[in-house]
Amino acid sequence: MSAGISVHAVDVASGRPGLGMKVEIHRILPDGSRQSVAEGRLGADGALHHPVTKGEGVQEGVHEVLFHIGAFFAESASPPPPFLELVPFRFRVFDASLHYHLPIKFTPWGFSLYRGA
């Protein structure tokens, strides 16, 4: 796989992808400020379709993905009571020529994040 950052989200309680979930990717600059790398909503496959997945805008350094889980459930037909709101995933890109796949498995009450293959 080519360089880039990809995200994939699955609601494991319902067995469905995170269709429509808002996701943001930022680079955290040395002074602590944020530089937007990507923003969008996940497609029917639960993935973010953005040029960042092919490496556009990816640099070495600290990055953070923000998963808007609270809004995802609030927009559903029968939302559960709110618990999770915004789930951050901060990680380091140590080689911009590599691909960083960041899947999240989530429910209204918990999540699991990891670097995938």
PDB file of C-alpha atoms in Angstrom:
ATOM      1  CA  MET A   1       0.000   0.000   0.000  1.00  0.00           C
ATOM      2  CA  SER A   2       1.236   3.513  -0.761  1.00  0.00           C
ATOM      3  CA  ALA A   3       1.921   6.275   1.757  1.00  0.00           C
ATOM      4  CA  GLY A   4      -0.980   7.977   3.495  1.00  0.00           C
ATOM      5  CA  ILE A   5      -3.359   7.942   6.425  1.00  0.00           C
ATOM      6  CA  SER A   6      -6.592   5.987   6.204  1.00  0.00           C
ATOM      7  CA  VAL A   7      -9.358   5.523   8.749  1.00  0.00           C
ATOM      8  CA  HIS A   8     -12.089   2.930   8.944  1.00  0.00           C
ATOM      9  CA  ALA A   9     -14.929   2.851  11.494  1.00  0.00           C
ATOM     10  CA  VAL A  10     -17.325   0.042  12.377  1.00  0.00           C
ATOM     11  CA  ASP A  11     -20.164   0.141  14.908  1.00  0.00           C
ATOM     12  CA  VAL A  12     -19.658  -3.356  16.316  1.00  0.00           C
ATOM     13  CA  ALA A  13     -22.878  -3.192  18.364  1.00  0.00           C
ATOM     14  CA  SER A  14     -24.946  -3.020  15.182  1.00  0.00           C
ATOM     15  CA  GLY A  15     -22.451  -4.654  12.813  1.00  0.00           C
ATOM     16  CA  ARG A  16     -22.547  -1.645  10.466  1.00  0.00           C
ATOM     17  CA  PRO A  17     -19.875   0.719   9.120  1.00  0.00           C
ATOM     18  CA  GLY A  18     -19.776   4.284  10.440  1.00  0.00           C
ATOM     19  CA  LEU A  19     -21.533   5.737   7.383  1.00  0.00           C
ATOM     20  CA  GLY A  20     -21.715   9.518   7.678  1.00  0.00           C
ATOM     21  CA  MET A  21     -19.489   9.883  10.755  1.00  0.00           C
ATOM     22  CA  LYS A  22     -17.483  13.117  10.699  1.00  0.00           C
ATOM     23  CA  VAL A  23     -13.721  12.619  10.942  1.00  0.00           C
ATOM     24  CA  GLU A  24     -10.951  15.201  11.152  1.00  0.00           C
ATOM     25  CA  ILE A  25      -7.201  14.641  10.770  1.00  0.00           C
ATOM     26  CA  HIS A  26      -4.795  17.261  12.089  1.00  0.00           C
ATOM     27  CA  ARG A  27      -1.037  17.583  12.298  1.00  0.00           C
ATOM     28  CA  ILE A  28       0.005  18.816  15.742  1.00  0.00           C
ATOM     29  CA  LEU A  29       2.723  21.435  15.288  1.00  0.00           C
ATOM     30  CA  PRO A  30       5.635  21.824  17.722  1.00  0.00           C
ATOM     31  CA  ASP A  31       3.959  24.861  19.344  1.00  0.00           C
ATOM     32  CA  GLY A  32       0.831  22.766  20.029  1.00  0.00           C
ATOM     33  CA  SER A  33      -1.318  24.357  17.332  1.00  0.00           C
ATOM     34  CA  ARG A  34      -3.181  22.252  14.776  1.00  0.00           C
ATOM     35  CA  GLN A  35      -2.889  22.139  11.010  1.00  0.00           C
ATOM     36  CA  SER A  36      -5.825  20.538   9.211  1.00  0.00           C
ATOM     37  CA  VAL A  37      -4.796  17.638   6.972  1.00  0.00           C
ATOM     38  CA  ALA A  38      -8.230  16.206   6.142  1.00  0.00           C
ATOM     39  CA  GLU A  39     -11.881  16.439   7.096  1.00  0.00           C
ATOM     40  CA  GLY A  40     -14.908  14.605   5.836  1.00  0.00           C
ATOM     41  CA  ARG A  41     -17.606  12.034   6.441  1.00  0.00           C
ATOM     42  CA  LEU A  42     -17.139   8.304   6.184  1.00  0.00           C
ATOM     43  CA  GLY A  43     -18.580   6.532   3.170  1.00  0.00           C
ATOM     44  CA  ALA A  44     -20.851   3.490   2.976  1.00  0.00           C
ATOM     45  CA  ASP A  45     -17.816   1.252   3.557  1.00  0.00           C
ATOM     46  CA  GLY A  46     -16.948   3.116   6.791  1.00  0.00           C
ATOM     47  CA  ALA A  47     -13.805   4.644   5.271  1.00  0.00           C
ATOM     48  CA  LEU A  48     -12.721   8.221   4.687  1.00  0.00           C
ATOM     49  CA  HIS A  49     -12.332   8.878   0.956  1.00  0.00           C
ATOM     50  CA  HIS A  50      -9.884  11.770   0.792  1.00  0.00           C
ATOM     51  CA  PRO A  51      -6.515  12.427  -0.915  1.00  0.00           C
ATOM     52  CA  VAL A  52      -4.784  11.994   2.481  1.00  0.00           C
ATOM     53  CA  THR A  53      -5.229   8.238   2.016  1.00  0.00           C
ATOM     54  CA  LYS A  54      -2.756   8.464  -0.869  1.00  0.00           C
ATOM     55  CA  GLY A  55      -0.293  10.608   1.106  1.00  0.00           C
ATOM     56  CA  GLU A  56      -1.441  14.129   0.209  1.00  0.00           C
ATOM     57  CA  GLY A  57      -0.529  16.495   3.058  1.00  0.00           C
ATOM     58  CA  VAL A  58       1.082  13.807   5.234  1.00  0.00           C
ATOM     59  CA  GLN A  59       4.320  14.815   6.919  1.00  0.00           C
ATOM     60  CA  GLU A  60       6.402  13.297   9.670  1.00  0.00           C
ATOM     61  CA  GLY A  61       5.363  14.333  13.162  1.00  0.00           C
ATOM     62  CA  VAL A  62       2.455  14.046  15.557  1.00  0.00           C
ATOM     63  CA  HIS A  63      -1.057  13.739  14.115  1.00  0.00           C
ATOM     64  CA  GLU A  64      -4.501  13.362  15.615  1.00  0.00           C
ATOM     65  CA  VAL A  65      -7.687  11.871  14.229  1.00  0.00           C
ATOM     66  CA  LEU A  66     -10.955  13.063  15.780  1.00  0.00           C
ATOM     67  CA  PHE A  67     -13.908  10.690  15.482  1.00  0.00           C
ATOM     68  CA  HIS A  68     -17.252  12.469  16.081  1.00  0.00           C
ATOM     69  CA  ILE A  69     -18.999   9.460  17.616  1.00  0.00           C
ATOM     70  CA  GLY A  70     -21.552  11.432  19.656  1.00  0.00           C
ATOM     71  CA  ALA A  71     -22.869  13.259  16.604  1.00  0.00           C
ATOM     72  CA  PHE A  72     -22.915   9.980  14.643  1.00  0.00           C
ATOM     73  CA  PHE A  73     -25.293   8.406  17.150  1.00  0.00           C
ATOM     74  CA  ALA A  74     -27.309  11.616  17.617  1.00  0.00           C
ATOM     75  CA  GLU A  75     -28.040  11.629  13.874  1.00  0.00           C
ATOM     76  CA  SER A  76     -29.266   8.016  13.874  1.00  0.00           C
ATOM     77  CA  ALA A  77     -32.968   7.106  13.776  1.00  0.00           C
ATOM     78  CA  SER A  78     -32.999   5.905  17.384  1.00  0.00           C
ATOM     79  CA  PRO A  79     -30.006   7.416  19.154  1.00  0.00           C
ATOM     80  CA  PRO A  80     -28.812   5.854  22.394  1.00  0.00           C
ATOM     81  CA  PRO A  81     -28.266   8.122  25.398  1.00  0.00           C
ATOM     82  CA  PRO A  82     -25.085  10.155  24.802  1.00  0.00           C
ATOM     83  CA  PHE A  83     -21.924   8.877  26.411  1.00  0.00           C
ATOM     84  CA  LEU A  84     -19.021   9.184  23.953  1.00  0.00           C
ATOM     85  CA  GLU A  85     -18.745  12.523  22.194  1.00  0.00           C
ATOM     86  CA  LEU A  86     -15.406  13.047  20.485  1.00  0.00           C
ATOM     87  CA  VAL A  87     -12.773  10.308  20.389  1.00  0.00           C
ATOM     88  CA  PRO A  88      -9.219  11.499  19.682  1.00  0.00           C
ATOM     89  CA  PHE A  89      -6.451   9.224  18.402  1.00  0.00           C
ATOM     90  CA  ARG A  90      -3.023  10.897  18.632  1.00  0.00           C
ATOM     91  CA  PHE A  91      -0.151   9.127  16.900  1.00  0.00           C
ATOM     92  CA  ARG A  92       3.232   9.801  15.322  1.00  0.00           C
ATOM     93  CA  VAL A  93       4.033   9.548  11.625  1.00  0.00           C
ATOM     94  CA  PHE A  94       7.662   8.517  11.839  1.00  0.00           C
ATOM     95  CA  ASP A  95       8.103   7.836   8.118  1.00  0.00           C
ATOM     96  CA  ALA A  96       5.894   9.716   5.625  1.00  0.00           C
ATOM     97  CA  SER A  97       6.552   7.063   2.967  1.00  0.00           C
ATOM     98  CA  LEU A  98       4.608   4.473   5.009  1.00  0.00           C
ATOM     99  CA  HIS A  99       0.871   3.948   5.191  1.00  0.00           C
ATOM    100  CA  TYR A 100      -0.899   4.437   8.529  1.00  0.00           C
ATOM    101  CA  HIS A 101      -4.240   2.622   8.642  1.00  0.00           C
ATOM    102  CA  LEU A 102      -6.249   3.559  11.737  1.00  0.00           C
ATOM    103  CA  PRO A 103      -9.352   1.433  12.280  1.00  0.00           C
ATOM    104  CA  ILE A 104     -11.775   2.087  15.125  1.00  0.00           C
ATOM    105  CA  LYS A 105     -14.320  -0.393  16.424  1.00  0.00           C
ATOM    106  CA  PHE A 106     -16.936   1.377  18.498  1.00  0.00           C
ATOM    107  CA  THR A 107     -20.260   1.153  20.290  1.00  0.00           C
ATOM    108  CA  PRO A 108     -22.228   3.958  21.968  1.00  0.00           C
ATOM    109  CA  TRP A 109     -20.277   3.167  25.164  1.00  0.00           C
ATOM    110  CA  GLY A 110     -16.726   2.244  24.154  1.00  0.00           C
ATOM    111  CA  PHE A 111     -14.142   1.900  21.423  1.00  0.00           C
ATOM    112  CA  SER A 112     -10.933   0.199  20.340  1.00  0.00           C
ATOM    113  CA  LEU A 113      -8.298   1.960  18.234  1.00  0.00           C
ATOM    114  CA  TYR A 114      -5.145   0.500  16.737  1.00  0.00           C
ATOM    115  CA  ARG A 115      -2.765   0.726  13.815  1.00  0.00           C
ATOM    116  CA  GLY A 116      -3.962  -1.754  11.248  1.00  0.00           C
ATOM    117  CA  ALA A 117      -2.284  -3.281   8.248  1.00  0.00           C
TER     118      ALA A 117
END
